[in-house]
mmCIF file of C-alpha atoms and ligand atoms in Angstrom:
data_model
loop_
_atom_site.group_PDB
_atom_site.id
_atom_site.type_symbol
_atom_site.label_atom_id
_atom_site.label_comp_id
_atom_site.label_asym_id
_atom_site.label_seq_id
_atom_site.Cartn_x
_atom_site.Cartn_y
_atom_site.Cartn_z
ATOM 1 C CA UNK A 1 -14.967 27.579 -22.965
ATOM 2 C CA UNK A 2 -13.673 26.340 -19.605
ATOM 3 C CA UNK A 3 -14.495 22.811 -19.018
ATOM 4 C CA UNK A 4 -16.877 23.326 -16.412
ATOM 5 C CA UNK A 5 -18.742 25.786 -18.788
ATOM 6 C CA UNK A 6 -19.009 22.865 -20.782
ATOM 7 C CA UNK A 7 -20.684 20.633 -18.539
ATOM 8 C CA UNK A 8 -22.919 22.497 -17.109
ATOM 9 C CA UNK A 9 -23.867 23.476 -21.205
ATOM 10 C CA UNK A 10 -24.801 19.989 -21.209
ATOM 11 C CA UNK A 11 -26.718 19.452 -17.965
ATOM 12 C CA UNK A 12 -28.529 21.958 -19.404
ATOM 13 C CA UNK A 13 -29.602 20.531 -22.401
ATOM 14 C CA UNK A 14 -30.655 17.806 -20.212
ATOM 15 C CA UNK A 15 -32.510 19.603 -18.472
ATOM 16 C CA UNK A 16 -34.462 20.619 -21.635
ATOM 17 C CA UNK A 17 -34.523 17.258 -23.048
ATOM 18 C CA UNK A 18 -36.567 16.296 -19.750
ATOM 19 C CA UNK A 19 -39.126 18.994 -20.727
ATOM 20 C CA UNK A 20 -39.079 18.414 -24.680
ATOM 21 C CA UNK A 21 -39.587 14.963 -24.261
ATOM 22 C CA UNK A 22 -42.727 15.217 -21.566
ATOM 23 C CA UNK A 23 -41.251 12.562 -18.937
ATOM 24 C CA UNK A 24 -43.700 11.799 -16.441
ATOM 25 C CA UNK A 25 -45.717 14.669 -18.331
ATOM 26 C CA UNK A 26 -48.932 13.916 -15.491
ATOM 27 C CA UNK A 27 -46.433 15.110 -12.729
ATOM 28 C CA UNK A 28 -45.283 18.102 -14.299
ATOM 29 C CA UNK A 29 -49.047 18.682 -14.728
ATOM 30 C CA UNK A 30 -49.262 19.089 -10.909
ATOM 31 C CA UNK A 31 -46.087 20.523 -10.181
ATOM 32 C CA UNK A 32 -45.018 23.817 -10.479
ATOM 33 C CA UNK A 33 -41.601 23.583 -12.374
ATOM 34 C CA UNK A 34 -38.897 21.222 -12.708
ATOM 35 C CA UNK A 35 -36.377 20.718 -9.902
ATOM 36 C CA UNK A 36 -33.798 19.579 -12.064
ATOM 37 C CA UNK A 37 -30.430 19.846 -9.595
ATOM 38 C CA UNK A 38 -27.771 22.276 -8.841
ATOM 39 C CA UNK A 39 -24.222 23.444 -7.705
ATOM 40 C CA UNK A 40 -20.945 22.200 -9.348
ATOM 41 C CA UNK A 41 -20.594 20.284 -12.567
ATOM 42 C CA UNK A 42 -17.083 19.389 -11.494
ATOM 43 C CA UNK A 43 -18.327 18.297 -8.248
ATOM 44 C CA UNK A 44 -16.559 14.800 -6.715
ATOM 45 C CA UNK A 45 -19.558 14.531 -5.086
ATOM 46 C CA UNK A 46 -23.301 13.915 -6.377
ATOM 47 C CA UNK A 47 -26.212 13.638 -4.050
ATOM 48 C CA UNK A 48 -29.507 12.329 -4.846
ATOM 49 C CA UNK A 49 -32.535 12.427 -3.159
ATOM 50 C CA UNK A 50 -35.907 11.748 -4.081
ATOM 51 C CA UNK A 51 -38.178 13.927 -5.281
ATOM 52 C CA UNK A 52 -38.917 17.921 -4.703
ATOM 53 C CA UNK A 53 -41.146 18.437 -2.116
ATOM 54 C CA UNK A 54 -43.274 21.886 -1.065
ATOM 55 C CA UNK A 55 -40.538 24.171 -0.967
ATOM 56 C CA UNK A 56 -38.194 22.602 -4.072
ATOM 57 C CA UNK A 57 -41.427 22.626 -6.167
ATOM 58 C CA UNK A 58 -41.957 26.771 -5.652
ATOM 59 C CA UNK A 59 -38.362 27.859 -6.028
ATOM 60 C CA UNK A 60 -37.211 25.121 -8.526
ATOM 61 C CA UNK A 61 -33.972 23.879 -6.070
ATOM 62 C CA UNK A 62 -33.415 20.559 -4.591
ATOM 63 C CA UNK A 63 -33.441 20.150 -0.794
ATOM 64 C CA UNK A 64 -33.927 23.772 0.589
ATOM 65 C CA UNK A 65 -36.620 22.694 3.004
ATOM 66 C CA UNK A 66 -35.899 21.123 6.743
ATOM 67 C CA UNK A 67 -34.098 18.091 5.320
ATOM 68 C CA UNK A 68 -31.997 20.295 2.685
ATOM 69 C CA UNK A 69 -31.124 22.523 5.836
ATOM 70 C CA UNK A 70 -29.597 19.251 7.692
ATOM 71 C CA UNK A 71 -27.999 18.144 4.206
ATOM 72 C CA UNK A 72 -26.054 21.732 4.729
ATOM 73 C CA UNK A 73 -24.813 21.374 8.458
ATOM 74 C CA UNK A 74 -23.679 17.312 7.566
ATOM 75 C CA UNK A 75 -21.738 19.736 4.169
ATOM 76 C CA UNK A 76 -20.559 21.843 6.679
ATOM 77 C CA UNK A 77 -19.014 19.459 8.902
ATOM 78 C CA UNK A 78 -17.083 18.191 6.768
ATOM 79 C CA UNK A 79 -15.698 21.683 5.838
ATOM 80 C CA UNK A 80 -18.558 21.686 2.195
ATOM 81 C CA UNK A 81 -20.965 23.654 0.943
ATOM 82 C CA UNK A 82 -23.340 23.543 -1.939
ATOM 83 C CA UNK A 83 -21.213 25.107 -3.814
ATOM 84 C CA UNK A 84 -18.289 22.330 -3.979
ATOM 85 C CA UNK A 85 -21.003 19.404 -4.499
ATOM 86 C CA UNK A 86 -23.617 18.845 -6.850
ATOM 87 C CA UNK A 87 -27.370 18.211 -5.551
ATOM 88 C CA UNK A 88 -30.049 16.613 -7.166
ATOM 89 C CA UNK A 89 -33.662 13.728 -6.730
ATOM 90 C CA UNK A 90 -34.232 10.812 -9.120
ATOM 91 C CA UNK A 91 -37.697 12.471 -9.984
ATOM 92 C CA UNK A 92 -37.353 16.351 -11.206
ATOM 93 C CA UNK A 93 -41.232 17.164 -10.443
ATOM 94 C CA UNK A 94 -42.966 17.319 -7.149
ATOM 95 C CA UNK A 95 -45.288 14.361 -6.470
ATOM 96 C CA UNK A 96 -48.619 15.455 -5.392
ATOM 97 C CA UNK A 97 -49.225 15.456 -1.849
ATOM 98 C CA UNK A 98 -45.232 14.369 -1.275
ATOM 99 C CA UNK A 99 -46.204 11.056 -2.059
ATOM 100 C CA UNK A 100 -43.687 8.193 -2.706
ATOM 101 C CA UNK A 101 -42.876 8.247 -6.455
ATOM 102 C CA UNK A 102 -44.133 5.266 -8.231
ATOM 103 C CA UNK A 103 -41.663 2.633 -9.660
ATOM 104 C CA UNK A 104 -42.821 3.752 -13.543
ATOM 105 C CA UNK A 105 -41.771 8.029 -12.850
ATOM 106 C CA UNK A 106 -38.497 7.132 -11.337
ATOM 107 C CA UNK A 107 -38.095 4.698 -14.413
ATOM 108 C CA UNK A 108 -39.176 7.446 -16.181
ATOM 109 C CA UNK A 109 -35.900 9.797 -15.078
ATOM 110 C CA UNK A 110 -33.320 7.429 -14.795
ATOM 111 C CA UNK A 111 -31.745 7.788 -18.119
ATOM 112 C CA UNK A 112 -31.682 11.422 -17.276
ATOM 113 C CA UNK A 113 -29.931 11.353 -14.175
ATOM 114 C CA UNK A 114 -27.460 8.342 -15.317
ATOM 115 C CA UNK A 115 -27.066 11.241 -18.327
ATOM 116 C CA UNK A 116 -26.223 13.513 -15.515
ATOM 117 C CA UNK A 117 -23.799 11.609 -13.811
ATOM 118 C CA UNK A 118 -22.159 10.656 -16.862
ATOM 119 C CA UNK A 119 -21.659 14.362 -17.603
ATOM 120 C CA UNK A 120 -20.499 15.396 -13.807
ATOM 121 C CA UNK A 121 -18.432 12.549 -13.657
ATOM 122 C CA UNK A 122 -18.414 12.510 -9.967
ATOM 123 C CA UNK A 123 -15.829 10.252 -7.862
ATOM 124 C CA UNK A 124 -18.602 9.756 -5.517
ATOM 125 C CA UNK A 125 -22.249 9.307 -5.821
ATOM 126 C CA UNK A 126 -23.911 9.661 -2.247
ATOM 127 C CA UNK A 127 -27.812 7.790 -2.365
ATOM 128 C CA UNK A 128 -29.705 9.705 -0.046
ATOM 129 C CA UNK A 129 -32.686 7.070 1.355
ATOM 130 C CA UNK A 130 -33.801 3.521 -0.373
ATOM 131 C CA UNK A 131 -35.199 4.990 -3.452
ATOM 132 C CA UNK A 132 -32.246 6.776 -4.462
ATOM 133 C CA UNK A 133 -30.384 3.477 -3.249
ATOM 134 C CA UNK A 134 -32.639 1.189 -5.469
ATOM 135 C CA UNK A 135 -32.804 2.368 -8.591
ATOM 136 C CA UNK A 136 -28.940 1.768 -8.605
ATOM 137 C CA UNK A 137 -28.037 -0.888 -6.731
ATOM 138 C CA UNK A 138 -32.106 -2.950 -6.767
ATOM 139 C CA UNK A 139 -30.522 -6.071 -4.413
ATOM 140 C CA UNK A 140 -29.385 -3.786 -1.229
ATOM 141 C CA UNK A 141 -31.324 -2.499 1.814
ATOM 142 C CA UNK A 142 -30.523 0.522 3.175
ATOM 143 C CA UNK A 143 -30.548 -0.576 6.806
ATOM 144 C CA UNK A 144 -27.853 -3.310 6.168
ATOM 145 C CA UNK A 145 -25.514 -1.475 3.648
ATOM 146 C CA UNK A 146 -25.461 2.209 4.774
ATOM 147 C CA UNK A 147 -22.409 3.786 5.215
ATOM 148 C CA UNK A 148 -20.559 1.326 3.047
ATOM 149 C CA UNK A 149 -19.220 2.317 -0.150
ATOM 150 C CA UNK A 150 -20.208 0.203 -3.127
ATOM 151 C CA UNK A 151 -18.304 0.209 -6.496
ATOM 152 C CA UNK A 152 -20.402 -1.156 -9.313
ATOM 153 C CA UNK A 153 -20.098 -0.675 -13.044
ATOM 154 C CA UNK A 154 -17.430 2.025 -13.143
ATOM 155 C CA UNK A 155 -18.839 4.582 -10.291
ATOM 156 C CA UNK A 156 -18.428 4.119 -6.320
ATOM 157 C CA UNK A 157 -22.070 4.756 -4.597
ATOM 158 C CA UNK A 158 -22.262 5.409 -0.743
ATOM 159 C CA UNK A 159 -25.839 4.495 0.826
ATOM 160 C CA UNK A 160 -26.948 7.109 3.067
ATOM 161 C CA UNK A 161 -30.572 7.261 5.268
ATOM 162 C CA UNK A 162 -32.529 10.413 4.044
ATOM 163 C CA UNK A 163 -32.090 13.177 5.686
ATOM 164 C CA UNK A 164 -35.554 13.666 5.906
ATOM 165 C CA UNK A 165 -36.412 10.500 7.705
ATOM 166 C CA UNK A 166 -33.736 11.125 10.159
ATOM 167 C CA UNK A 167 -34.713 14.091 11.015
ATOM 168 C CA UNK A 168 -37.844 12.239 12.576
ATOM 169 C CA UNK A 169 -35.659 9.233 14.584
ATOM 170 C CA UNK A 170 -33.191 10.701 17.126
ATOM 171 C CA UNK A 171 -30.972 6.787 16.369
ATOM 172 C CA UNK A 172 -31.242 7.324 12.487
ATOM 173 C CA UNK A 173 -30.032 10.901 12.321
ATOM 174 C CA UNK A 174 -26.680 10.052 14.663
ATOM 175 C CA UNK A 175 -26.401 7.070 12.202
ATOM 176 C CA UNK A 176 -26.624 9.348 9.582
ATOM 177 C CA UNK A 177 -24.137 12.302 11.188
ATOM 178 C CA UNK A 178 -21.624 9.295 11.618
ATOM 179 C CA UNK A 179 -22.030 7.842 8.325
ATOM 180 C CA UNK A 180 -21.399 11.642 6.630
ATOM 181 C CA UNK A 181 -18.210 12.062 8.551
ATOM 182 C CA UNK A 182 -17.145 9.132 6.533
ATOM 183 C CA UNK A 183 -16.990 10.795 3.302
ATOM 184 C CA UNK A 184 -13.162 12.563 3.278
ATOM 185 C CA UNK A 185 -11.815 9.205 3.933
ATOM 186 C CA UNK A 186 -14.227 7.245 1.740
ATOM 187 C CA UNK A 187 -13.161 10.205 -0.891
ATOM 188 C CA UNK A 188 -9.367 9.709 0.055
ATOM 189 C CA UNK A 189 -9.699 5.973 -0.835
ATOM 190 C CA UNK A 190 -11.436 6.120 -4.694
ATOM 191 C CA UNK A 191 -8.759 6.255 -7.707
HETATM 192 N N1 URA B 201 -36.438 15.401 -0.215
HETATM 193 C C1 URA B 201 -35.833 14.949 -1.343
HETATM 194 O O1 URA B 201 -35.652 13.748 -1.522
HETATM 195 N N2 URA B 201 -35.452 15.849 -2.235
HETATM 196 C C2 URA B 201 -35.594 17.171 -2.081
HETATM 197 O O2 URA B 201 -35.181 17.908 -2.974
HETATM 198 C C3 URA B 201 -36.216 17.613 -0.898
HETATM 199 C C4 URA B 201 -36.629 16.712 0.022
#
């Protein structure tokens, strides 16, 4: 099996382990289906939102609504697609109402997606928003440390405002455009 096959084998089994093993088993209750992440298990890339919202929670994909939709032009600019990254929220189930996730359900996933990342092996993990950024790196605010890479404990993170948000503060989306056209270089610079 190509090594790629084999990965994504594994995220799948992840996947499956989330299920088996009824994590955050009142959320799933309201959701629809797990949102578990997609695109390239070789990926050098690995972003991570939050949780699903409306649209993720019907057709089971991360960030396909307004905010996944700026995610792609920011890919596109810097000549990426889906296809070439991999995409995927700390919480796998919608909360209801698009509420904030609580600290205990993204508790609740984190050994999954560190079991994700540990699979994809990605040379860059890209935090999209402070929840993403906090349950890695608990000490940093997002305002101060955005578009800065951080290496800690083997992996290089880069803070990023969610796209989401931006899309709602004409300053915080150019901060964001600016800080995405960072990521060949930042990508140039990691062993
Ligand atoms: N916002 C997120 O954080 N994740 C999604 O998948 C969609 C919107």
């Amino acid at each position: 099996m190509a090594p790629s096959n084999t990965k994504q084998a594994k995220l799948n089994i992840i996947a499956q382990d989330i299920i088996d093993n009824n994590v955050a088993v009142e959320l799933r209750q309201t959701a629809t289906q797990l949102v578990f992440g997609e695109g390239n298990a070789d990926a050098d890339i690995v972003f991570i939102g939050e949780a699903p919202g409306k649209n993720e929670d019907l057709a089971g994909r991360p960030f396909i609504g307004a905010a996944g939709r700026f995610l792609d032009e920011m890919l596109a600019s810097i000549n990426l697609n889906r296809d070439a990254v991999y995409i995927t929220n700390i919480v796998k189930y919608r909360p209801p109402n698009n509420r904030d996730p609580s600290d205990e359900e993204k508790q609740a996933f984190l050994p999954y997606l560190e079991s994700q990342l540990d699979i994809i092996q990605p040379r860059l993990v890209v935090t999209l928003g402070r929840h993403s950024l906090n349950c890695f790196l608990p000490e940093l605010q997002i305002s101060q440390c955005h578009g800065q890479p951080k290496r800690y404990k083997n992996r290089v993170y880069l803070p990023l405002f969610h796209p989401a948000a931006a899309l709602y503060n004409r300053s915080m989306k150019q901060t964001l455009i600016d800080d995405f056209a960072l990521i060949p270089q930042i990508l140039t610079k990691i062993k």
